[in-house]
């Protein structure tokens, strides 16, 4: 008898989205204001980690990579996250300073997608956030050579303990760690609708400002 697990049947997994349509007149005049409205509604609805977002990058050769990170700030300039500059995403961004973000608020039948260019934020801004983190997270930033191969969990834990002994109170900001800002050029607000006739409204940056467009689902 073949004991190999068989993949589940996925064709029947579907959900019917129902609700009021999203009209152009319902949205704010700029995407940051509209993002604030939806983010506050996601937080009020009790979604776990509403600031969790999928960050997609690509190498200079076009090899894509995606992972979940946490949004740690945003304003009219863009969306900020923090990481190790030597991680895979850091290396990608050094070669190809463009990225895409996706906020998957599926419980509310909503998604927000952000495409834009990426720059590092200032050391001062990174340091301010780093020093606000719990002590263990600050030591962890030092201990993890993010995306590098580690021989064992024991090796990783030993490195953490060594660094905790070195800085028992106030670890400094690593020079290989800091923040990036995604400067949006397109922001799309997606809302699920019945019969897959979803609403997709996209803000596109133009020299005078933002243009709002509806996209076919």
mmCIF file of C-alpha atoms in Angstrom:
data_model
loop_
_atom_site.group_PDB
_atom_site.id
_atom_site.type_symbol
_atom_site.label_atom_id
_atom_site.label_comp_id
_atom_site.label_asym_id
_atom_site.label_seq_id
_atom_site.Cartn_x
_atom_site.Cartn_y
_atom_site.Cartn_z
ATOM 1 C CA UNK A 1 0.000 0.000 0.000
ATOM 2 C CA UNK A 2 1.301 3.437 -0.910
ATOM 3 C CA UNK A 3 1.685 5.387 2.340
ATOM 4 C CA UNK A 4 2.695 8.620 0.637
ATOM 5 C CA UNK A 5 0.399 11.407 1.841
ATOM 6 C CA UNK A 6 -1.766 12.715 -0.955
ATOM 7 C CA UNK A 7 -2.316 16.446 -1.404
ATOM 8 C CA UNK A 8 -5.735 17.677 -0.272
ATOM 9 C CA UNK A 9 -8.413 18.512 -2.791
ATOM 10 C CA UNK A 10 -8.367 22.309 -3.012
ATOM 11 C CA UNK A 11 -10.774 23.013 -5.849
ATOM 12 C CA UNK A 12 -13.759 23.128 -3.516
ATOM 13 C CA UNK A 13 -12.198 25.495 -1.008
ATOM 14 C CA UNK A 14 -13.840 28.814 -1.648
ATOM 15 C CA UNK A 15 -15.556 31.608 0.184
ATOM 16 C CA UNK A 16 -18.331 33.859 -1.041
ATOM 17 C CA UNK A 17 -17.589 37.491 -0.248
ATOM 18 C CA UNK A 18 -20.610 39.654 0.435
ATOM 19 C CA UNK A 19 -20.946 43.281 1.348
ATOM 20 C CA UNK A 20 -21.461 46.790 0.129
ATOM 21 C CA UNK A 21 -19.450 47.782 -2.943
ATOM 22 C CA UNK A 22 -16.477 50.096 -2.517
ATOM 23 C CA UNK A 23 -16.954 53.233 -4.587
ATOM 24 C CA UNK A 24 -14.434 55.863 -5.576
ATOM 25 C CA UNK A 25 -16.443 58.427 -3.610
ATOM 26 C CA UNK A 26 -15.945 56.344 -0.442
ATOM 27 C CA UNK A 27 -12.168 56.749 -0.435
ATOM 28 C CA UNK A 28 -9.948 59.525 0.876
ATOM 29 C CA UNK A 29 -8.148 61.830 -1.519
ATOM 30 C CA UNK A 30 -4.743 60.255 -0.867
ATOM 31 C CA UNK A 31 -3.661 56.664 -0.098
ATOM 32 C CA UNK A 32 -1.998 57.357 3.253
ATOM 33 C CA UNK A 33 -5.214 58.807 4.667
ATOM 34 C CA UNK A 34 -7.173 55.862 3.271
ATOM 35 C CA UNK A 35 -4.644 53.382 4.695
ATOM 36 C CA UNK A 36 -5.110 54.977 8.110
ATOM 37 C CA UNK A 37 -8.868 54.429 7.919
ATOM 38 C CA UNK A 38 -8.503 50.756 7.000
ATOM 39 C CA UNK A 39 -5.663 50.101 9.425
ATOM 40 C CA UNK A 40 -7.634 51.539 12.335
ATOM 41 C CA UNK A 41 -10.636 49.426 11.342
ATOM 42 C CA UNK A 42 -8.461 46.295 11.161
ATOM 43 C CA UNK A 43 -7.036 46.999 14.619
ATOM 44 C CA UNK A 44 -10.491 47.730 16.056
ATOM 45 C CA UNK A 45 -11.793 44.449 14.600
ATOM 46 C CA UNK A 46 -9.218 42.544 16.655
ATOM 47 C CA UNK A 47 -7.215 41.153 13.748
ATOM 48 C CA UNK A 48 -4.004 39.556 15.066
ATOM 49 C CA UNK A 49 -1.009 41.729 14.207
ATOM 50 C CA UNK A 50 -2.742 44.050 11.733
ATOM 51 C CA UNK A 51 0.697 45.563 11.045
ATOM 52 C CA UNK A 52 1.989 42.245 9.649
ATOM 53 C CA UNK A 53 2.774 42.615 5.951
ATOM 54 C CA UNK A 54 4.291 40.468 3.249
ATOM 55 C CA UNK A 55 7.444 42.110 1.889
ATOM 56 C CA UNK A 56 8.481 41.048 -1.612
ATOM 57 C CA UNK A 57 11.919 41.888 -2.995
ATOM 58 C CA UNK A 58 13.995 40.753 -5.949
ATOM 59 C CA UNK A 59 17.694 40.432 -6.607
ATOM 60 C CA UNK A 60 19.481 42.261 -9.406
ATOM 61 C CA UNK A 61 18.985 39.122 -11.491
ATOM 62 C CA UNK A 62 15.237 39.123 -10.875
ATOM 63 C CA UNK A 63 15.068 36.266 -8.363
ATOM 64 C CA UNK A 64 12.042 37.029 -6.167
ATOM 65 C CA UNK A 65 11.732 36.496 -2.439
ATOM 66 C CA UNK A 66 8.882 37.165 -0.001
ATOM 67 C CA UNK A 67 8.503 37.043 3.775
ATOM 68 C CA UNK A 68 6.310 38.518 6.514
ATOM 69 C CA UNK A 69 7.648 41.513 8.429
ATOM 70 C CA UNK A 70 6.053 44.092 10.720
ATOM 71 C CA UNK A 71 5.173 47.643 9.794
ATOM 72 C CA UNK A 72 6.699 49.893 12.451
ATOM 73 C CA UNK A 73 5.700 53.309 11.206
ATOM 74 C CA UNK A 74 4.262 55.209 8.259
ATOM 75 C CA UNK A 75 3.491 58.731 7.142
ATOM 76 C CA UNK A 76 3.244 60.653 3.885
ATOM 77 C CA UNK A 77 6.836 59.623 3.062
ATOM 78 C CA UNK A 78 6.120 55.884 3.170
ATOM 79 C CA UNK A 79 6.073 52.661 5.175
ATOM 80 C CA UNK A 80 8.892 51.696 7.564
ATOM 81 C CA UNK A 81 10.210 48.304 8.663
ATOM 82 C CA UNK A 82 13.446 47.189 10.354
ATOM 83 C CA UNK A 83 15.828 44.343 9.622
ATOM 84 C CA UNK A 84 19.411 43.180 9.327
ATOM 85 C CA UNK A 85 21.061 44.903 6.364
ATOM 86 C CA UNK A 86 22.968 41.681 5.618
ATOM 87 C CA UNK A 87 19.828 39.519 5.407
ATOM 88 C CA UNK A 88 18.515 38.285 2.076
ATOM 89 C CA UNK A 89 16.041 41.151 1.867
ATOM 90 C CA UNK A 90 18.818 43.583 2.739
ATOM 91 C CA UNK A 91 21.025 42.189 -0.008
ATOM 92 C CA UNK A 92 18.133 42.302 -2.476
ATOM 93 C CA UNK A 93 17.419 45.934 -1.650
ATOM 94 C CA UNK A 94 21.080 46.854 -2.019
ATOM 95 C CA UNK A 95 20.947 45.482 -5.573
ATOM 96 C CA UNK A 96 17.392 46.439 -6.503
ATOM 97 C CA UNK A 97 15.860 49.197 -4.401
ATOM 98 C CA UNK A 98 12.226 48.392 -5.159
ATOM 99 C CA UNK A 99 9.735 46.380 -3.116
ATOM 100 C CA UNK A 100 6.094 45.426 -2.789
ATOM 101 C CA UNK A 101 4.098 45.198 0.445
ATOM 102 C CA UNK A 102 0.865 43.292 1.019
ATOM 103 C CA UNK A 103 -1.395 43.641 4.058
ATOM 104 C CA UNK A 104 -3.587 40.473 4.050
ATOM 105 C CA UNK A 105 -6.627 41.419 6.108
ATOM 106 C CA UNK A 106 -8.651 38.474 4.808
ATOM 107 C CA UNK A 107 -10.956 38.308 7.840
ATOM 108 C CA UNK A 108 -12.309 41.659 6.680
ATOM 109 C CA UNK A 109 -12.246 40.623 2.975
ATOM 110 C CA UNK A 110 -9.631 43.312 2.402
ATOM 111 C CA UNK A 111 -6.076 43.620 1.155
ATOM 112 C CA UNK A 112 -3.782 46.584 0.647
ATOM 113 C CA UNK A 113 -0.854 46.391 -1.773
ATOM 114 C CA UNK A 114 1.949 48.958 -1.885
ATOM 115 C CA UNK A 115 4.593 49.158 -4.630
ATOM 116 C CA UNK A 116 7.466 51.571 -4.359
ATOM 117 C CA UNK A 117 11.107 52.464 -4.152
ATOM 118 C CA UNK A 118 13.106 51.809 -0.993
ATOM 119 C CA UNK A 119 15.713 53.775 0.955
ATOM 120 C CA UNK A 120 17.353 53.309 4.334
ATOM 121 C CA UNK A 121 16.124 55.629 7.053
ATOM 122 C CA UNK A 122 18.579 57.654 9.135
ATOM 123 C CA UNK A 123 20.746 56.064 11.806
ATOM 124 C CA UNK A 124 19.134 58.356 14.375
ATOM 125 C CA UNK A 125 15.633 57.140 13.514
ATOM 126 C CA UNK A 126 16.794 53.510 13.584
ATOM 127 C CA UNK A 127 18.506 54.025 16.948
ATOM 128 C CA UNK A 128 15.391 55.572 18.456
ATOM 129 C CA UNK A 129 13.341 52.516 17.510
ATOM 130 C CA UNK A 130 16.079 50.020 18.473
ATOM 131 C CA UNK A 131 16.347 51.498 21.961
ATOM 132 C CA UNK A 132 12.576 51.214 22.431
ATOM 133 C CA UNK A 133 12.643 47.442 21.849
ATOM 134 C CA UNK A 134 12.675 44.888 24.692
ATOM 135 C CA UNK A 135 16.161 43.957 25.873
ATOM 136 C CA UNK A 136 15.908 40.412 24.508
ATOM 137 C CA UNK A 137 15.002 41.634 21.032
ATOM 138 C CA UNK A 138 18.010 43.962 21.020
ATOM 139 C CA UNK A 139 20.362 41.120 21.951
ATOM 140 C CA UNK A 140 18.650 38.939 19.359
ATOM 141 C CA UNK A 141 19.428 41.490 16.650
ATOM 142 C CA UNK A 142 23.117 41.100 17.510
ATOM 143 C CA UNK A 143 22.980 37.312 17.872
ATOM 144 C CA UNK A 144 21.335 36.509 14.546
ATOM 145 C CA UNK A 145 23.397 36.711 11.387
ATOM 146 C CA UNK A 146 20.097 36.806 9.577
ATOM 147 C CA UNK A 147 19.713 34.473 6.564
ATOM 148 C CA UNK A 148 23.153 32.879 7.176
ATOM 149 C CA UNK A 149 23.407 29.098 7.672
ATOM 150 C CA UNK A 150 23.610 28.088 11.365
ATOM 151 C CA UNK A 151 25.006 24.686 12.309
ATOM 152 C CA UNK A 152 22.614 24.135 15.227
ATOM 153 C CA UNK A 153 20.171 25.722 17.635
ATOM 154 C CA UNK A 154 22.827 25.314 20.313
ATOM 155 C CA UNK A 155 25.233 27.503 18.351
ATOM 156 C CA UNK A 156 22.603 30.214 18.028
ATOM 157 C CA UNK A 157 21.714 30.081 21.743
ATOM 158 C CA UNK A 158 25.382 30.142 22.754
ATOM 159 C CA UNK A 159 25.931 33.273 20.684
ATOM 160 C CA UNK A 160 22.921 34.916 22.329
ATOM 161 C CA UNK A 161 24.191 34.094 25.835
ATOM 162 C CA UNK A 162 27.679 35.380 25.013
ATOM 163 C CA UNK A 163 26.319 38.701 23.791
ATOM 164 C CA UNK A 164 23.924 39.011 26.734
ATOM 165 C CA UNK A 165 26.910 38.610 29.058
ATOM 166 C CA UNK A 166 28.800 41.261 27.099
ATOM 167 C CA UNK A 167 25.919 43.763 27.314
ATOM 168 C CA UNK A 168 23.862 42.933 30.424
ATOM 169 C CA UNK A 169 22.013 46.257 30.398
ATOM 170 C CA UNK A 170 22.106 48.386 27.273
ATOM 171 C CA UNK A 171 23.275 46.839 23.986
ATOM 172 C CA UNK A 172 24.233 49.394 21.323
ATOM 173 C CA UNK A 173 22.645 49.609 17.890
ATOM 174 C CA UNK A 174 24.351 47.176 15.492
ATOM 175 C CA UNK A 175 25.935 48.845 12.484
ATOM 176 C CA UNK A 176 24.410 46.101 10.302
ATOM 177 C CA UNK A 177 20.834 46.733 11.444
ATOM 178 C CA UNK A 178 18.293 49.460 10.776
ATOM 179 C CA UNK A 179 15.202 50.639 9.011
ATOM 180 C CA UNK A 180 13.976 50.919 5.445
ATOM 181 C CA UNK A 181 11.250 53.128 4.076
ATOM 182 C CA UNK A 182 9.097 52.036 1.129
ATOM 183 C CA UNK A 183 8.132 55.186 -0.785
ATOM 184 C CA UNK A 184 4.854 54.309 -2.520
ATOM 185 C CA UNK A 185 4.290 54.876 -6.202
ATOM 186 C CA UNK A 186 1.147 52.721 -6.300
ATOM 187 C CA UNK A 187 -1.249 51.743 -3.494
ATOM 188 C CA UNK A 188 -4.121 49.386 -4.243
ATOM 189 C CA UNK A 189 -7.120 48.802 -1.958
ATOM 190 C CA UNK A 190 -8.848 45.468 -2.616
ATOM 191 C CA UNK A 191 -12.213 44.457 -1.191
ATOM 192 C CA UNK A 192 -13.845 41.116 -1.885
ATOM 193 C CA UNK A 193 -17.273 41.031 -3.514
ATOM 194 C CA UNK A 194 -19.809 38.418 -4.572
ATOM 195 C CA UNK A 195 -19.109 36.286 -7.662
ATOM 196 C CA UNK A 196 -15.467 37.358 -7.678
ATOM 197 C CA UNK A 197 -16.495 40.828 -8.873
ATOM 198 C CA UNK A 198 -14.049 42.325 -6.398
ATOM 199 C CA UNK A 199 -13.379 46.020 -5.956
ATOM 200 C CA UNK A 200 -9.837 47.135 -6.795
ATOM 201 C CA UNK A 201 -9.116 50.813 -6.443
ATOM 202 C CA UNK A 202 -5.562 51.957 -7.084
ATOM 203 C CA UNK A 203 -3.842 55.227 -6.277
ATOM 204 C CA UNK A 204 -1.045 55.942 -8.756
ATOM 205 C CA UNK A 205 1.501 58.676 -8.112
ATOM 206 C CA UNK A 206 1.826 61.247 -10.884
ATOM 207 C CA UNK A 207 3.797 64.530 -10.947
ATOM 208 C CA UNK A 208 0.793 66.632 -9.790
ATOM 209 C CA UNK A 209 -0.265 64.159 -7.076
ATOM 210 C CA UNK A 210 -2.288 60.947 -6.880
ATOM 211 C CA UNK A 211 -4.642 59.537 -9.522
ATOM 212 C CA UNK A 212 -7.363 57.119 -8.385
ATOM 213 C CA UNK A 213 -8.243 54.321 -10.824
ATOM 214 C CA UNK A 214 -10.510 51.295 -10.745
ATOM 215 C CA UNK A 215 -8.985 48.006 -11.913
ATOM 216 C CA UNK A 216 -10.871 45.007 -13.251
ATOM 217 C CA UNK A 217 -10.927 42.138 -10.775
#
